[in-house]
């Protein structure tokens, strides 16, 4: 059965939609709010802000994360900054412009109304964060400072040194802590969600595994919010934290939540290149570095000279050459592909030839080393720790790496998935970034969803569908919970029973390679077809030969990993299928068959101005595709040009 | 490189732990310390043993999850570095490396190198926040904050909550952690209304969790991967004193 993909976008002019919707939504009487229990899975920016805000309103909230404390969610690692349309620098920014840049940056594959709302609430986020004590950078007059990010010609990015994500997350974590202390939120750390429980098609709870004791538990609720982040780790090597996973979203997908545009992955242009086969993760060097760093490669192939010996006129500043108006600040997808193109042509630097230079010499000369240190000190230090090279003296070597996933659970305007009562927030949903996310927009989206959207739309759902009477509520004794728990237990037992010879990591690495080679920066029908043949074989091998040591009824990191890798092995296939089906290039999805003569992505708006939403049909079965037609009433679809 | 590892193994909080020795070959200088442990675990799994449990997540020095004593020093030999940022090039071929969990009364061992640091969360819950509910905040630029104040707040807010300060302190004191949290908020105008109740409540909770007191060893500062200075402890003590004695701070 195809999905009913009604986006529930409110009527009226773009700028009035959210205001009208706010007025039309149902409210819940303050005295009744505590009768509703809301589950929030995830404590990153999206989860922590949603859990705190819902608790402030009076709902009784249970919040879950797999780390030992909510403050360690992957959001903590974001470096560069968060966008908002404040126009403090007086350089011509506005809600409309932020909206436009985001739609265009996403290569016209996002829903207009959602993106407009994001731009609209962006300013409140900054106000909120400052009130919480987030120490954003300031100028000498005491006002907030801004920097530029890719894909924009205004300075609208707020930052806290190179640790913006950390500071925003600590702000949200403090708000969450305040609510935990009040008793409004019960926090469940070191707990992994393994299933969503639905009753009559509505989300009514979750099944979890306590990662310390191994105990499987049931939790009932009136609504469930998934704020569980992105799935970049399907590539094994990515800039995401080691524990980032698709498990929560995929298990929800199995229970009926549509998965939208899984093939949209963002490959970030400025990461430290892979150096050895033992590498466990890749490290991002924030995009903000492109404010002052210049990207170049030698003009002659396989030029072996050290960078300092290569004279100015023998360097190719290829971004400035190809894109004179945006220069080093073109969007990520464009910058990544340009780097790949140079390296494929043999101009790459470093031992592997899979790197380009990011050079600060000019900026240091112009601004002085101290200014550069104040702006990027911790990033330079991080670079030096990993590579043992001093970037104040020699240019950084960088290469693209998997970083973010624009695809995710399909949600309507209310952030509700195709399962009533199940919401998805932050990177976990597909909502705002189309086929390519602009820098500093993920933090904005996570906090927009959590602080300023979900509190209203979840209230609306509870006001309309929530059961207020205690004796009529679904409890954990409902047969749906028995069934879901039994399925989780059976799956774990099946995993433990394999008792094979190969480690989980070895499977994860192999899957990552298949994905990077065939569904990475450039994809073709041929590579994707190949991946679709290889993944099921690898999955079968996994289920026949994986080894999970120890017992699942105790603290066992391998059981955690096994569950996640098993899901990646299934999910990867949907990703490749989606990439194969989308016969166009757009944003981060670059089908090599579809490019212009000068190598730019070629969209097909006539056939693919759609969100592709997949419905799970069973392991190894082909998922069913439904389409949400994207209507553009306020922007004109043009070929993106940053020239 | 070849190294000899001595690693603390402990099944759970109620079991008795012990050091376990293991010879490790084929280590590359470019591996991070945790990648070395990944490789050791991979070998252990293939041999049929149980891998060494350790906490980690971001592997770029920001989440504060990784936590181990390496040759008696929290996060190992390099200054201003978390375990996950440490590389094997900081060791010599043939070295013996001793790895233990972060030990403190308030950090019970969960398994092997994994400890329970939830006491930190409870200290923050006691008052380490500004009570600004969502919505209704004034424009972010309506209040000027001198750059030196916000920079100082940021210096303190850089704390990653790893617990190295506690593990390094002979008294198992959490003063640097608590002072960093207070210092972050006390240096901002937004943090003023609750400044002294915050100081009182956080210190009370810190004591209740079983952390020791500071006797000026400064081991915390030396081991802090984010180089947070002990001067914040001085500032905190002043606030706590004021909170407990001055009527204006009640
Ligand atoms: C290195 C790096 C730098 C970045 N820099 C920027 C930047 O400068 N600007 C910007 O805008 N964006 C940036 N991003 C992107 C941005 O950080 C993320 O997209 C965003 O923080 C995601 O937030 P989230 O709340 O959706 O999810 P996360 O922060 O990933 O949180 C996920 C939460 O879900 C929990 N969870 C996951 N699975 C389960 C499960 N099965 N059971 C229970 N709990 C679960 C986790 O414990 C965690 O609490 C960066 C990303 C990276 C990797
Ligand atoms: S793993 Fe995050 S700080 Fe080390």
PDB file of C-alpha atoms and ligand atoms in Angstrom, chain B residues 34 55-66 82-84 160, ligand 2:
ATOM      1  CA  UNK B  34      42.150   3.841  20.807  1.00  0.00           C
ATOM      2  CA  UNK B  55      34.252   4.316  26.809  1.00  0.00           C
ATOM      3  CA  UNK B  56      34.667   6.453  23.695  1.00  0.00           C
ATOM      4  CA  UNK B  57      32.458   8.129  21.136  1.00  0.00           C
ATOM      5  CA  UNK B  58      33.540  11.257  19.255  1.00  0.00           C
ATOM      6  CA  UNK B  59      37.218  10.337  18.990  1.00  0.00           C
ATOM      7  CA  UNK B  60      38.121  13.934  18.484  1.00  0.00           C
ATOM      8  CA  UNK B  61      38.574  15.183  22.001  1.00  0.00           C
ATOM      9  CA  UNK B  62      35.266  16.882  22.604  1.00  0.00           C
ATOM     10  CA  UNK B  63      32.647  14.501  24.005  1.00  0.00           C
ATOM     11  CA  UNK B  64      34.630  13.620  27.118  1.00  0.00           C
ATOM     12  CA  UNK B  65      33.620   9.980  26.960  1.00  0.00           C
ATOM     13  CA  UNK B  66      37.075   8.403  26.731  1.00  0.00           C
ATOM     14  CA  UNK B  82      42.342  13.323  25.499  1.00  0.00           C
ATOM     15  CA  UNK B  83      42.990   9.596  25.193  1.00  0.00           C
ATOM     16  CA  UNK B  84      41.288   9.508  21.813  1.00  0.00           C
ATOM     17  CA  UNK B 160      34.277  18.295  28.505  1.00  0.00           C
TER      18      UNK B 160
HETATM   19  S1  LIG C   2      36.102   9.936  22.591  1.00  0.00           S
HETATM   20 FE1  LIG C   2      35.222  11.911  22.762  1.00  0.00          FE
HETATM   21  S2  LIG C   2      36.722  12.957  23.918  1.00  0.00           S
HETATM   22 FE2  LIG C   2      37.664  11.081  23.535  1.00  0.00          FE
END
